[in-house]
PDB file of C-alpha atoms in Angstrom:
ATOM      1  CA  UNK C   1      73.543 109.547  40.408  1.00 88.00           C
ATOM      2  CA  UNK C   2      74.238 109.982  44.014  1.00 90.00           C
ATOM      3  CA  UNK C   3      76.412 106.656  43.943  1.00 89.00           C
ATOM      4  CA  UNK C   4      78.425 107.749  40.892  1.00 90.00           C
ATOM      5  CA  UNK C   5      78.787 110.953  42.915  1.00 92.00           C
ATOM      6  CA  UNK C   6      80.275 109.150  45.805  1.00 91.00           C
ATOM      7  CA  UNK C   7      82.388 106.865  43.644  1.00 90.00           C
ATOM      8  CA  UNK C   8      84.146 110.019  42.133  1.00 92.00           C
ATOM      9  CA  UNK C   9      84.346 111.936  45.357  1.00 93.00           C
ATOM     10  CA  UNK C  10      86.364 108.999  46.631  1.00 92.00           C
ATOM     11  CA  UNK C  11      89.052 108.746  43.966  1.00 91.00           C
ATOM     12  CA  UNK C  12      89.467 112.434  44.046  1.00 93.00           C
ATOM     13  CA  UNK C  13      90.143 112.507  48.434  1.00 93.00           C
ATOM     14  CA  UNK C  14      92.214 109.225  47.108  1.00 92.00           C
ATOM     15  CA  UNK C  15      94.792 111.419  44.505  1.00 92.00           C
ATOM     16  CA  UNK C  16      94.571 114.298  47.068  1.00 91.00           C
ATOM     17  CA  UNK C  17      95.552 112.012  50.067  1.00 91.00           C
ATOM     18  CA  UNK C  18      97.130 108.576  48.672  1.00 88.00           C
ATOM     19  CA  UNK C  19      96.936 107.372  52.426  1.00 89.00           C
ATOM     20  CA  UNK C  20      92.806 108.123  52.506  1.00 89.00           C
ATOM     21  CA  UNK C  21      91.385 105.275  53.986  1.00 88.00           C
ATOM     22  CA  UNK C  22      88.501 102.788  51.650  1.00 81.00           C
ATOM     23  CA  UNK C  23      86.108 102.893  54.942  1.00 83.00           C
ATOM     24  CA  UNK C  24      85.734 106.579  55.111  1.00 87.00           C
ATOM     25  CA  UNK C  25      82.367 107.638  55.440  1.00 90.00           C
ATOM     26  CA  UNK C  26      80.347 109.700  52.384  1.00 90.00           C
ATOM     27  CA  UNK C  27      80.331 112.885  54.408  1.00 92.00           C
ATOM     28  CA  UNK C  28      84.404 112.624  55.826  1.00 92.00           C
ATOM     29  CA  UNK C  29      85.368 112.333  51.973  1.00 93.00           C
ATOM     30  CA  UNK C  30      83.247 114.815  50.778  1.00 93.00           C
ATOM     31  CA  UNK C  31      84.749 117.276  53.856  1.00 93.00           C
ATOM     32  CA  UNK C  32      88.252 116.352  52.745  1.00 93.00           C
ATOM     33  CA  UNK C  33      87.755 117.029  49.043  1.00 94.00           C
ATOM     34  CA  UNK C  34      85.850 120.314  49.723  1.00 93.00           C
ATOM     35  CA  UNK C  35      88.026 122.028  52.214  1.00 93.00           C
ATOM     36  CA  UNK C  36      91.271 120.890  49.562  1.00 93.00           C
ATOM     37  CA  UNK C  37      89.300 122.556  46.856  1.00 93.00           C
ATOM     38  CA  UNK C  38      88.762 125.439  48.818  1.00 90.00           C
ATOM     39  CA  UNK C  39      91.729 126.548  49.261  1.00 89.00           C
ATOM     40  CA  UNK C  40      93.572 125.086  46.272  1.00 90.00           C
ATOM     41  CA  UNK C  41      96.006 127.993  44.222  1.00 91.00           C
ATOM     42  CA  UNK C  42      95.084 127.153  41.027  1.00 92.00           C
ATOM     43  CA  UNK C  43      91.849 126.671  38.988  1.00 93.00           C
ATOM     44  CA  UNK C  44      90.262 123.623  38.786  1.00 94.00           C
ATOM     45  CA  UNK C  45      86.460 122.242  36.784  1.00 94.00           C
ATOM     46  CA  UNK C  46      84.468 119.961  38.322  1.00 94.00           C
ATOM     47  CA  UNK C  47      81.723 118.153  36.294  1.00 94.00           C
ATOM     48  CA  UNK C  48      78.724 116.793  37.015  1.00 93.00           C
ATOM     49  CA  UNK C  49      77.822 115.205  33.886  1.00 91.00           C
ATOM     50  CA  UNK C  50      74.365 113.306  33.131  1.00 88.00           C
ATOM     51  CA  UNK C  51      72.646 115.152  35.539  1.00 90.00           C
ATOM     52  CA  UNK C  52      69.394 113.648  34.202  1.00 85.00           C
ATOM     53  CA  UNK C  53      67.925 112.819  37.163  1.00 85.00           C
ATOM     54  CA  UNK C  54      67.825 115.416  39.937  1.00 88.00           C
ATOM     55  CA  UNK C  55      64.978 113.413  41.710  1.00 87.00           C
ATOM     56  CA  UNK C  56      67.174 110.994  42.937  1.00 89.00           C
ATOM     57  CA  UNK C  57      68.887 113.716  45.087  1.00 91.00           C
ATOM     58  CA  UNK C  58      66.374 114.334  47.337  1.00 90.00           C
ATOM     59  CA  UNK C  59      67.964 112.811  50.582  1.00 90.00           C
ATOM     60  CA  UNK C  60      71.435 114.531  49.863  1.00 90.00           C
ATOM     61  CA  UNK C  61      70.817 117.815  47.116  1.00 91.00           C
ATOM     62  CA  UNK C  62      73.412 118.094  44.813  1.00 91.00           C
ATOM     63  CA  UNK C  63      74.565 121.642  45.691  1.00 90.00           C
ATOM     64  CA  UNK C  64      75.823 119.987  48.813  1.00 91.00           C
ATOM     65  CA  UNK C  65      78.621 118.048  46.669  1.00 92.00           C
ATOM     66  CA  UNK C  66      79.784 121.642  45.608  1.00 91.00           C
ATOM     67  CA  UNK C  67      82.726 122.896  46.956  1.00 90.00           C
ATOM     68  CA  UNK C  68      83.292 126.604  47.204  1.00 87.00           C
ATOM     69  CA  UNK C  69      85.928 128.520  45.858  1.00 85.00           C
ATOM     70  CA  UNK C  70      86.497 131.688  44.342  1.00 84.00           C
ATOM     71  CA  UNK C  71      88.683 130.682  41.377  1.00 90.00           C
ATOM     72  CA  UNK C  72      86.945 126.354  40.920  1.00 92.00           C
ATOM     73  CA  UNK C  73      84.574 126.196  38.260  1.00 93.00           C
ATOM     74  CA  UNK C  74      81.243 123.457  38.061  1.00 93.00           C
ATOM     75  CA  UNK C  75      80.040 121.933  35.065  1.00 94.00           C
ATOM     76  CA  UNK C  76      76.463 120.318  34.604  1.00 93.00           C
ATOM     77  CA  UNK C  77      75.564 118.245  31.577  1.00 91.00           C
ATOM     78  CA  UNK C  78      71.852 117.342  31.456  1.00 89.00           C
ATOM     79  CA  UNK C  79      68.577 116.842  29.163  1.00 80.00           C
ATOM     80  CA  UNK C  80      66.808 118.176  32.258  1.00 80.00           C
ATOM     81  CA  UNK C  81      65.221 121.221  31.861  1.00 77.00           C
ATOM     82  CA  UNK C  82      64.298 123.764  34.472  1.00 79.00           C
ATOM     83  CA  UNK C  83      67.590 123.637  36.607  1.00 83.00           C
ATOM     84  CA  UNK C  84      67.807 127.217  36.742  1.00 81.00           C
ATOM     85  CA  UNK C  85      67.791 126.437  41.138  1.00 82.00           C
ATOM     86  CA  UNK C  86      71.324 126.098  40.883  1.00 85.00           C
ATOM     87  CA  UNK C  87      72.592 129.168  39.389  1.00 83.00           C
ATOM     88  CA  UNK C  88      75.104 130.083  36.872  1.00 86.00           C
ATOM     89  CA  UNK C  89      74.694 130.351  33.227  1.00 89.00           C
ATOM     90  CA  UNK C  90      72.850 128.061  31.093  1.00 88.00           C
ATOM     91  CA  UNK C  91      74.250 127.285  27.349  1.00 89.00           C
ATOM     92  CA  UNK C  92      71.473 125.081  25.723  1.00 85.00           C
ATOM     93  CA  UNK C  93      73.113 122.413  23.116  1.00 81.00           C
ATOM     94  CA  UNK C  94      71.097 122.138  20.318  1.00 79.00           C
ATOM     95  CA  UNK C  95      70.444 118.549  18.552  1.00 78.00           C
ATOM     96  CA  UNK C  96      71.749 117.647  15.501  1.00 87.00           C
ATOM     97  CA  UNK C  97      70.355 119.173  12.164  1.00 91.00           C
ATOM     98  CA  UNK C  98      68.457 116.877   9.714  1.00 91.00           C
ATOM     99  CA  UNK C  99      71.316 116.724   7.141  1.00 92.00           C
ATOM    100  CA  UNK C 100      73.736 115.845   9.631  1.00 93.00           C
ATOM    101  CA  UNK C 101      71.479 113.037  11.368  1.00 93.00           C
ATOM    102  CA  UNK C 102      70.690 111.411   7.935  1.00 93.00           C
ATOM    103  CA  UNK C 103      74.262 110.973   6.999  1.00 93.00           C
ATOM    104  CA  UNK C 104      75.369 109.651   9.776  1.00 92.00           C
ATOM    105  CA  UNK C 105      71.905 107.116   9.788  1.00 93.00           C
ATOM    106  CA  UNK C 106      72.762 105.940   6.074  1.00 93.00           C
ATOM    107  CA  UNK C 107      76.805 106.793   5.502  1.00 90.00           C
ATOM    108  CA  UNK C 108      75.890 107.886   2.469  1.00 88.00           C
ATOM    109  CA  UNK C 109      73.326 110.526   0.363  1.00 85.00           C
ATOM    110  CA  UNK C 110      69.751 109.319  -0.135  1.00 87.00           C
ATOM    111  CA  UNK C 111      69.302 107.440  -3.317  1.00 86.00           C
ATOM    112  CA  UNK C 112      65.430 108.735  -3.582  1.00 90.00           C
ATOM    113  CA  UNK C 113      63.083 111.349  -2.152  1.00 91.00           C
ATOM    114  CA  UNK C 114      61.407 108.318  -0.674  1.00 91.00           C
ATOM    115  CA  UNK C 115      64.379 107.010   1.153  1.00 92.00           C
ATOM    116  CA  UNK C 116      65.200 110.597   2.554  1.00 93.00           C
ATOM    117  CA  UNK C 117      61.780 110.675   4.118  1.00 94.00           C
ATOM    118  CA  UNK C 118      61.811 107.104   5.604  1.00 94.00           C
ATOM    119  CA  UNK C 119      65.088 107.948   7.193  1.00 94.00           C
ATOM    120  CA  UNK C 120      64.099 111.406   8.371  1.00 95.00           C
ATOM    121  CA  UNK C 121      61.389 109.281  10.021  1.00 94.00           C
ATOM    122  CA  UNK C 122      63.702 107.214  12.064  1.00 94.00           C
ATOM    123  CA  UNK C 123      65.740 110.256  12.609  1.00 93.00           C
ATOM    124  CA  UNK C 124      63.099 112.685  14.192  1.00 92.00           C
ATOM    125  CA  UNK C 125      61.946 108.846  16.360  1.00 90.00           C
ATOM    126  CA  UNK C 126      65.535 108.402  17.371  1.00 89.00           C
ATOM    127  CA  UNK C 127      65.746 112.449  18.314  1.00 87.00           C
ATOM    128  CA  UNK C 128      68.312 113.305  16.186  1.00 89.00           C
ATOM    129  CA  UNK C 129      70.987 111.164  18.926  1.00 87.00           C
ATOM    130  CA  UNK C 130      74.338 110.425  17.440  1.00 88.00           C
ATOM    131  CA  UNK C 131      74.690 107.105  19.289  1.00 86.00           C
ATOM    132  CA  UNK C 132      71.306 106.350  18.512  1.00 89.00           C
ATOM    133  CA  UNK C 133      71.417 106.992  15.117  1.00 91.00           C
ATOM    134  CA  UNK C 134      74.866 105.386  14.751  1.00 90.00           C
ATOM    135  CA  UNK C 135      73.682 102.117  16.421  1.00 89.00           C
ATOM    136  CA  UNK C 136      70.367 102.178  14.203  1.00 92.00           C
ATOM    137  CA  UNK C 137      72.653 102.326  11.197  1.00 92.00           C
ATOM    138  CA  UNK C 138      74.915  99.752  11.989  1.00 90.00           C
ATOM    139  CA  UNK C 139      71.842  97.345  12.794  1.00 90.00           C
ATOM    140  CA  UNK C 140      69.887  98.381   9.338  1.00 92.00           C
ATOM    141  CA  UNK C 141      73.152  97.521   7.586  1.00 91.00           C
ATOM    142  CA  UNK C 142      73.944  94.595   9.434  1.00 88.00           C
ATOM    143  CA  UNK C 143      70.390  92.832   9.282  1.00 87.00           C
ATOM    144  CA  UNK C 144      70.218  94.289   5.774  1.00 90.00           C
ATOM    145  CA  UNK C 145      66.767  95.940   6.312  1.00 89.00           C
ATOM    146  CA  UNK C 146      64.703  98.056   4.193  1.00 91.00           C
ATOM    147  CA  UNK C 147      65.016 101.201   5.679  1.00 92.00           C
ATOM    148  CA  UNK C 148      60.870 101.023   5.832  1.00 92.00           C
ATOM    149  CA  UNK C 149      61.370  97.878   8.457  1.00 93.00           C
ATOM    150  CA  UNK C 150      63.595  99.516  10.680  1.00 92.00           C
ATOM    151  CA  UNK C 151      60.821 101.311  13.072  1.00 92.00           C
ATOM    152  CA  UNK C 152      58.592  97.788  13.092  1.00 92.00           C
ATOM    153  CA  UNK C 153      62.301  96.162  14.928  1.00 91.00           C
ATOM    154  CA  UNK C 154      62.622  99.065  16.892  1.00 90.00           C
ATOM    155  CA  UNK C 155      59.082  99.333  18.786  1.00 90.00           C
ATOM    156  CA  UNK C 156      59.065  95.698  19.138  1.00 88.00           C
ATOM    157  CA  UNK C 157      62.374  96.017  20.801  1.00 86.00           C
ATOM    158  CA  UNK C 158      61.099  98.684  22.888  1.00 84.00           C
ATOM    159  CA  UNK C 159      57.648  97.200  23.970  1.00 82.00           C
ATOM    160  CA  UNK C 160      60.368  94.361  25.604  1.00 78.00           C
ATOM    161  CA  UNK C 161      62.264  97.221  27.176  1.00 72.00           C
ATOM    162  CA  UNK C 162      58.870  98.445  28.878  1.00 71.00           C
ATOM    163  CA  UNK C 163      57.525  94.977  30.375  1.00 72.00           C
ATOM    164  CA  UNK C 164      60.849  94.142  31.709  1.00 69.00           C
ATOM    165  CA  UNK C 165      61.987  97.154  33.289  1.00 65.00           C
ATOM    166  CA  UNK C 166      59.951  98.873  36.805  1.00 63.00           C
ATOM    167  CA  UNK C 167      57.586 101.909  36.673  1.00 65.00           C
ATOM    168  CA  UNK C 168      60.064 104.102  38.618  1.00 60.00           C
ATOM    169  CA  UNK C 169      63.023 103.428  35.873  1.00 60.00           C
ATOM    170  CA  UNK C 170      64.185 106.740  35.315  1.00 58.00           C
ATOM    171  CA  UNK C 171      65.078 106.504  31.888  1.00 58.00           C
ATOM    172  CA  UNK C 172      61.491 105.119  31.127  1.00 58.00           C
ATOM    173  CA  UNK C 173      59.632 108.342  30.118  1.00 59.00           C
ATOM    174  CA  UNK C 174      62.814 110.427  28.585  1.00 61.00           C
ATOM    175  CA  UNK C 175      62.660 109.571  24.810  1.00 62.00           C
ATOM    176  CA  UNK C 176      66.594 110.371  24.196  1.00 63.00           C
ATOM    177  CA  UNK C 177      67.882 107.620  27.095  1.00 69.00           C
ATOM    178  CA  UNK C 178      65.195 105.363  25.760  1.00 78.00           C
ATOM    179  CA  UNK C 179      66.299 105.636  22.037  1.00 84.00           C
ATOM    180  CA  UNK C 180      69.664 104.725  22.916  1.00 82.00           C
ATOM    181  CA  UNK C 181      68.644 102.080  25.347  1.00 81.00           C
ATOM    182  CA  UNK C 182      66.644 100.705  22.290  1.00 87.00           C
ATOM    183  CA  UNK C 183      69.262 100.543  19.990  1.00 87.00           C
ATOM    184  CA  UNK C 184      72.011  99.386  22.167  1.00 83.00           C
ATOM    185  CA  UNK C 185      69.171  96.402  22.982  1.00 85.00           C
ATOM    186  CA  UNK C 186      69.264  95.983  18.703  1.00 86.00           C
ATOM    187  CA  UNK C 187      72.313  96.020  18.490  1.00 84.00           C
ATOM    188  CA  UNK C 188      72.932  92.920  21.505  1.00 83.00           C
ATOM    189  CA  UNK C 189      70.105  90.720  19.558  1.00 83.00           C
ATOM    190  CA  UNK C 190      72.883  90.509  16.610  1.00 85.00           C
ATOM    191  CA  UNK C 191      75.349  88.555  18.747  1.00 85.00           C
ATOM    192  CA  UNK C 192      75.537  85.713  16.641  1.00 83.00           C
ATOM    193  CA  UNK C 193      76.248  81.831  17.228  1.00 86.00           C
ATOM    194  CA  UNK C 194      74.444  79.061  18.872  1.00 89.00           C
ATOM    195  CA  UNK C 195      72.337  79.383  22.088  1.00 89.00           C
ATOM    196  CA  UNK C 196      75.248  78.887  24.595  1.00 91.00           C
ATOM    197  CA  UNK C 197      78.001  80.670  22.242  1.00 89.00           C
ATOM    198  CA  UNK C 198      75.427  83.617  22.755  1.00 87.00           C
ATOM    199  CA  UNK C 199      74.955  83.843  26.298  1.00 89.00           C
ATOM    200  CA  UNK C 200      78.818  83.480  26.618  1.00 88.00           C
ATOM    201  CA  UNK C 201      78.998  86.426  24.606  1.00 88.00           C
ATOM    202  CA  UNK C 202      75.790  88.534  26.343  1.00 86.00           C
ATOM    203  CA  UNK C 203      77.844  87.190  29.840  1.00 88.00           C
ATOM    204  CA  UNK C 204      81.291  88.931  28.685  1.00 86.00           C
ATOM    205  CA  UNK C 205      79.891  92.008  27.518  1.00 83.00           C
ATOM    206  CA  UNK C 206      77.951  93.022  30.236  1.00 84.00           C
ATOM    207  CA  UNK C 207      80.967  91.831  32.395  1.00 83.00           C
ATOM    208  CA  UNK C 208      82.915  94.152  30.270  1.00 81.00           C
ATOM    209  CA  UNK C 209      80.222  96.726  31.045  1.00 80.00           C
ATOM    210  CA  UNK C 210      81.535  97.500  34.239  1.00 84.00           C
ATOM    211  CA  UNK C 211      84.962  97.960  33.497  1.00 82.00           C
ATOM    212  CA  UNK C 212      86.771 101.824  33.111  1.00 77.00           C
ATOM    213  CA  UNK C 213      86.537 102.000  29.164  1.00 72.00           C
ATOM    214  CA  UNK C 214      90.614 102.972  29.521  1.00 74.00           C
ATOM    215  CA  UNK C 215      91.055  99.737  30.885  1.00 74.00           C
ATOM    216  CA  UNK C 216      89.760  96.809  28.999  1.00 79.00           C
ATOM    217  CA  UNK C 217      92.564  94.970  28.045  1.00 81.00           C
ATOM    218  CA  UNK C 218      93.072  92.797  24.450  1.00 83.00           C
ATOM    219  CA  UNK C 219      94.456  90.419  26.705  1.00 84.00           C
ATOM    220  CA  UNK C 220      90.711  89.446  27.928  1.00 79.00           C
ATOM    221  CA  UNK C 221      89.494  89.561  24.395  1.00 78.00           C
ATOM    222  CA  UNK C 222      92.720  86.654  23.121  1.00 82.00           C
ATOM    223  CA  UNK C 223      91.596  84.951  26.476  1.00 76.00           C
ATOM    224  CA  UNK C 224      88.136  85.188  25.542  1.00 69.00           C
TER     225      UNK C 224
END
């Protein structure tokens, strides 16, 4: 997203210039970090990853966040299609393959023909989505659902997701975001306790949501 664009562009002009000052406008750090790049001697990636959106850079495009050099080298991750605008070659990823999406779903092989084609059900649903599919799993095993109740939990789930998110979410018409988003949303309903030892929980997750994944500490968990 353009903000998580900014965000990086600043802590890059920050570990090219340790001095570079917190007010700086958008356009002064990008400047900084281009013209560094530019002429930098050795070879450097930049990624853009989770380019899912490309909508939401239509007051600033994206190519104007990418610095020029002959030996720098840009990455773009995305489930968008049609980006063929900005140039370069395009290696399409493909998703995973049935066998590999049902034993990661179950752990284990199919005890019947019956099972195999319930869980190929919530495979194909879920996309074939490793996180999805591994979050799905955990909350089949953990409720200790029939593998025929799992899509009943998960539309329920989702028809929640819908009425309490906007019409412009941009997530809310991509079915691999959603999936995850769905599952994730399981996954919180297991948090287990009374009504306030819950929302303590809910509150220190999502707290923990906005930390750097590096940097979450046991010591808040022991505090916790």
């Amino acid at each position: 997203s353009p903000i998580s664009v900014a965000q990086s562009y600043n802590a890059i002009a920050k570990a090219i210039q340790k001095d570079f000052p917190d007010e700086a406008d958008l356009e002064t750090t990008i400047s900084l970090v281009q013209y560094t790049l530019r002429s930098w001697p050795q070879r450097w990636l930049m990624v853009f990853d989770n380019y899912d959106n490309p909508k939401a850079f239509r007051e600033k495009p994206v190519r104007e966040y990418i610095p020029e050099s002959g030996i720098g080298y840009i990455l773009f991750t995305s489930r968008h299609t049609g980006l063929e605008h900005l140039g370069g070659n395009q290696v399409s990823v493909s998703s995973m393959t049935q066998s590999e999406s049902l034993d990661l779903l179950l752990q284990r092989l199919p005890s019947s023909l019956e099972e195999e084609k319930e869980a190929s059900n919530i495979s194909n649903s879920l996309g074939r989505l490793a996180l999805a599919l591994h979050q799905a799993g955990a909350y089949i095993r953990s409720r200790k659902l029939a593998l025929t109740e799992f899509m009943s939990h998960y539309e329920k789930r989702k028809e929640i997701i819908f009425r309490e998110v906007s019409d412009d979410w941009e997530y809310r018409n991509q079915d691999g975001p959603l999936s995850v988003f769905t599952t994730w949303e399981l996954s919180f309903s297991l948090l287990s306790g009374d009504e306030k030892l819950r929302a303590w929980k809910n509150d220190f997750l999502t707290l923990a949501g906005f930390f750097d994944p590096k940097r979450i500490s046991e010591r808040y968990f022991r505090a916790y």
